[in-house]
Amino acid sequence: MPGILAGRIGIVTGASSGIGFTTVNMLAEAGAYVYAISRSGRPKGEGAYHQRVTGIRGDVTDYAAMEQIVQEIGDRHGIDFLINNAGITVRKRAELFSDEDFDRIHKVNVYSVFKLSCLCYPYLKESKHVGRIINIASMAAYQGFSEVVPYCSSKAAVLGLTRGLAVEWRSDNILVNSVSPGWFPSELTRGVMDPERKAKILNKIPLGRFGDPAAVGAMIRFLLSDDAVYITGQDLAVDGGALTYGF
């Protein structure tokens, strides 16, 4: 769908692999200019960035650095969208979780989402395309998963931030939504999946297979397009039907 995002400029965090890497290239192919922020600042072995993607090395929890990056991009080009995709987890039973791991998960998955949204706010509200924030949540915001309880907590918080910002900024030319991916191949999901859990997961997905990251990229592309100007405060699941699974 070339050209539907022509002229738009935005930021995607956690963009070196998986959903983030796929998304930045899909948005660029649709005409956007994308600044891809990650700890490495470059793709992790999945190929190259599109020519309209600029890799930036940065830690989303380093707020001083993020403020400088946002200001440099915003002052030079303006900012039309922000995709808060960076996320981490640790697999461990709840009673064994350290305070340090709990805090680190929430700092990346929640605090940085709020901070980056606020840093981009003055530029997003001036967007001629209507400013967009899309936060990457998770089916873990809705369902309980063992050994990743702090991750579940953090993604539920992302839904709360999405709804709160959508209402608070409703008159500021900014739409705020989230996308909840199901199970997709990624560095994060590989870290919490063993053969037994993999079998259980596939049995709970009505479509019976893991997703292609491009499916999430397509949803994000839609939410950034002119076709989505009447959608805000919503979470859209891209999960193969997993959230609908009954008994």
Coordinates of C-alpha atoms in Angstrom, one line a residue:
M1 CA 0.0 0.0 0.0
P2 CA 2.6 2.6 -1.1
G3 CA 2.0 6.2 -0.3
I4 CA -0.8 6.0 2.3
L5 CA 1.7 7.4 4.9
A6 CA 3.5 9.7 2.6
G7 CA 5.0 12.7 4.4
R8 CA 4.5 11.4 7.9
I9 CA 7.5 11.3 10.3
G10 CA 7.6 9.2 13.4
I11 CA 9.4 7.2 16.0
V12 CA 9.3 3.5 16.7
T13 CA 11.1 2.1 19.8
G14 CA 12.4 -1.5 20.2
A15 CA 12.9 -1.5 16.4
S16 CA 15.9 -3.8 16.0
S17 CA 14.1 -7.1 15.6
G18 CA 10.7 -8.9 15.5
I19 CA 7.6 -6.8 15.3
G20 CA 9.5 -3.5 15.6
F21 CA 11.9 -4.3 12.7
T22 CA 9.1 -5.5 10.5
T23 CA 6.9 -2.5 11.4
V24 CA 9.4 0.2 10.6
N25 CA 10.1 -1.2 7.2
M26 CA 6.4 -1.6 6.4
L27 CA 5.7 2.0 7.5
A28 CA 8.6 3.2 5.3
E29 CA 7.3 1.2 2.4
A30 CA 4.0 3.1 2.8
G31 CA 5.8 6.4 2.5
A32 CA 6.7 7.4 6.1
Y33 CA 10.1 8.5 7.4
V34 CA 10.8 6.5 10.5
Y35 CA 13.4 6.9 13.3
A36 CA 14.0 3.4 14.7
I37 CA 15.2 3.5 18.3
S38 CA 16.9 0.5 19.9
R39 CA 19.7 -0.4 22.2
S40 CA 21.8 -1.5 19.2
G41 CA 20.7 1.2 16.8
R42 CA 20.6 -1.3 14.0
P43 CA 18.8 -4.5 12.9
K44 CA 19.7 -7.8 14.6
G45 CA 20.4 -10.0 11.7
E46 CA 17.1 -9.7 9.9
G47 CA 18.2 -7.7 7.0
A48 CA 18.6 -4.0 6.4
Y49 CA 16.4 -1.1 7.2
H50 CA 14.4 0.6 4.4
Q51 CA 16.1 3.7 3.0
R52 CA 13.5 5.9 4.8
V53 CA 14.4 4.3 8.2
T54 CA 17.1 5.9 10.3
G55 CA 18.4 3.7 13.2
I56 CA 19.2 5.5 16.5
R57 CA 21.0 3.9 19.4
G58 CA 19.2 4.6 22.7
D59 CA 17.8 3.2 25.9
V60 CA 14.2 4.2 26.4
T61 CA 14.7 4.4 30.2
D62 CA 17.4 7.0 29.7
Y63 CA 15.0 9.9 29.8
A64 CA 17.6 12.6 29.3
A65 CA 18.8 10.9 26.1
M66 CA 15.2 10.3 24.9
E67 CA 14.4 14.0 25.5
Q68 CA 17.4 15.0 23.3
I69 CA 16.5 12.6 20.6
V70 CA 12.8 13.7 20.5
Q71 CA 13.7 17.3 20.5
E72 CA 16.3 17.0 17.7
I73 CA 13.8 15.1 15.5
G74 CA 10.8 17.3 16.4
D75 CA 12.6 20.6 16.0
R76 CA 14.0 19.6 12.7
H77 CA 11.1 17.7 11.1
G78 CA 8.1 17.6 13.4
I79 CA 6.6 14.3 14.7
D80 CA 3.4 12.7 13.4
F81 CA 3.5 9.4 15.3
L82 CA 5.0 7.5 18.1
I83 CA 5.0 3.7 18.4
N84 CA 5.9 2.5 21.9
N85 CA 7.1 -1.0 21.1
A86 CA 10.1 -1.6 23.4
G87 CA 9.4 -4.2 26.0
I88 CA 11.1 -6.8 28.2
T89 CA 10.2 -9.7 30.5
V90 CA 11.8 -12.2 32.8
R91 CA 10.5 -15.7 33.4
K92 CA 10.4 -16.6 37.0
R93 CA 7.8 -17.6 39.6
A94 CA 6.2 -14.6 41.3
E95 CA 7.5 -15.4 44.8
L96 CA 11.1 -15.5 43.5
F97 CA 11.0 -12.2 41.6
S98 CA 13.4 -9.6 42.8
D99 CA 12.4 -6.0 43.3
E100 CA 15.0 -5.0 40.8
D101 CA 13.5 -7.2 38.0
F102 CA 10.0 -6.0 38.8
D103 CA 11.1 -2.4 38.6
R104 CA 13.1 -2.9 35.5
I105 CA 10.2 -4.5 33.6
H106 CA 7.8 -1.7 34.6
K107 CA 10.4 1.0 33.8
V108 CA 10.8 -0.3 30.2
N109 CA 7.2 -1.4 29.6
V110 CA 5.3 1.4 31.4
Y111 CA 7.3 4.3 32.5
S112 CA 9.0 4.8 29.2
V113 CA 5.7 4.6 27.4
F114 CA 4.3 7.5 29.5
K115 CA 7.5 9.5 29.3
L116 CA 8.0 9.3 25.5
S117 CA 4.4 10.1 24.9
C118 CA 4.7 13.3 27.0
L119 CA 8.0 14.2 25.3
C120 CA 6.4 13.8 21.9
Y121 CA 3.2 15.6 22.9
P122 CA 4.1 19.1 21.8
Y123 CA 5.1 17.9 18.3
L124 CA 2.2 15.4 17.9
K125 CA -0.4 18.1 18.6
E126 CA 0.9 20.2 15.7
S127 CA 0.8 17.3 13.2
K128 CA -1.1 18.2 10.0
H129 CA -1.9 14.5 9.7
V130 CA -3.4 14.2 13.2
G131 CA -0.9 13.0 15.8
R132 CA -0.9 9.3 16.7
I133 CA 0.4 7.3 19.5
I134 CA 0.2 3.5 19.3
N135 CA 1.3 1.5 22.3
I136 CA 2.1 -2.2 22.0
A137 CA 0.2 -4.0 24.7
S138 CA -0.3 -7.8 24.9
M139 CA -2.8 -10.5 25.4
A140 CA -1.1 -10.8 28.8
A141 CA -3.0 -7.6 29.7
Y142 CA -6.2 -9.6 29.6
Q143 CA -5.1 -13.2 30.6
G144 CA -3.0 -14.6 33.4
F145 CA 0.2 -16.2 32.4
S146 CA 2.4 -18.1 34.9
E147 CA 6.0 -17.1 35.6
V148 CA 5.6 -13.7 33.9
V149 CA 3.3 -12.0 36.4
P150 CA 5.1 -8.6 36.4
Y151 CA 4.9 -8.6 32.6
C152 CA 1.1 -9.1 32.8
S153 CA 0.9 -6.2 35.3
S154 CA 3.0 -3.9 33.0
K155 CA 0.9 -4.6 29.9
A156 CA -2.4 -4.0 31.8
A157 CA -0.9 -0.7 32.8
V158 CA -0.3 0.1 29.1
L159 CA -4.0 -0.3 28.4
G160 CA -4.7 2.2 31.3
L161 CA -2.2 4.7 29.9
T162 CA -3.7 4.4 26.4
R163 CA -7.2 5.1 27.6
G164 CA -6.3 7.9 29.9
L165 CA -4.1 9.7 27.4
A166 CA -6.8 9.2 24.7
V167 CA -9.3 11.0 26.9
E168 CA -7.0 13.7 28.2
W169 CA -5.6 14.6 24.8
R170 CA -8.9 14.2 22.9
S171 CA -8.9 17.9 22.0
D172 CA -5.2 18.2 21.2
N173 CA -5.2 16.7 17.7
I174 CA -3.8 13.3 19.1
L175 CA -5.3 9.8 18.8
V176 CA -4.0 7.2 21.2
N177 CA -4.6 3.5 20.7
S178 CA -2.9 0.2 21.5
V179 CA -2.3 -3.1 19.7
S180 CA -2.2 -6.4 21.6
P181 CA -0.2 -9.0 19.7
G182 CA -0.8 -12.7 20.4
W183 CA 2.1 -15.1 20.0
F184 CA 4.7 -14.1 17.4
P185 CA 8.3 -15.3 16.9
S186 CA 10.5 -12.8 18.7
E187 CA 13.4 -12.6 21.0
L188 CA 11.1 -11.9 23.9
T189 CA 8.7 -14.8 23.4
R190 CA 11.6 -17.2 22.7
G191 CA 12.9 -16.4 26.2
V192 CA 9.8 -17.6 27.9
M193 CA 8.8 -20.6 25.7
D194 CA 9.8 -24.2 26.1
P195 CA 8.4 -27.2 24.2
E196 CA 5.7 -27.8 26.8
R197 CA 4.5 -24.2 26.9
K198 CA 4.7 -24.0 23.0
A199 CA 2.3 -26.9 22.7
K200 CA -0.1 -25.3 25.3
I201 CA 0.0 -22.0 23.4
L202 CA -0.8 -23.5 20.0
N203 CA -3.7 -25.4 21.5
K204 CA -5.2 -22.1 22.7
I205 CA -5.0 -20.3 19.4
P206 CA -8.1 -20.9 17.2
L207 CA -6.1 -20.5 14.0
G208 CA -3.6 -23.0 15.3
R209 CA -0.4 -21.2 14.4
F210 CA 1.9 -18.4 15.5
G211 CA 1.5 -15.1 13.8
D212 CA 3.6 -13.3 11.2
P213 CA 4.9 -9.9 12.6
A214 CA 3.7 -8.3 9.4
A215 CA 0.1 -8.8 10.7
V216 CA 0.9 -6.4 13.6
G217 CA 2.7 -4.0 11.2
A218 CA -0.4 -3.9 9.0
M219 CA -2.6 -3.0 12.0
I220 CA -0.2 -0.2 13.0
R221 CA -0.1 1.0 9.4
F222 CA -3.9 1.2 9.4
L223 CA -4.1 3.1 12.7
L224 CA -1.7 5.7 11.3
S225 CA -3.7 6.1 8.1
D226 CA -6.4 8.6 7.2
D227 CA -8.9 5.7 7.5
A228 CA -8.4 5.6 11.3
V229 CA -9.2 9.2 12.2
Y230 CA -12.3 8.2 14.3
I231 CA -10.5 5.6 16.4
T232 CA -9.0 6.5 19.8
G233 CA -8.7 4.9 23.2
Q234 CA -9.0 1.4 21.7
D235 CA -7.0 -1.8 22.0
L236 CA -7.0 -4.0 18.9
A237 CA -6.0 -7.6 19.3
V238 CA -3.9 -9.3 16.5
D239 CA -3.8 -12.8 18.1
G240 CA -5.3 -15.5 15.8
G241 CA -8.4 -15.4 18.0
A242 CA -6.6 -16.4 21.2
L243 CA -8.5 -13.9 23.4
T244 CA -11.8 -15.4 22.2
Y245 CA -11.0 -19.0 23.2
G246 CA -13.6 -20.6 25.4
F247 CA -14.2 -24.0 26.8

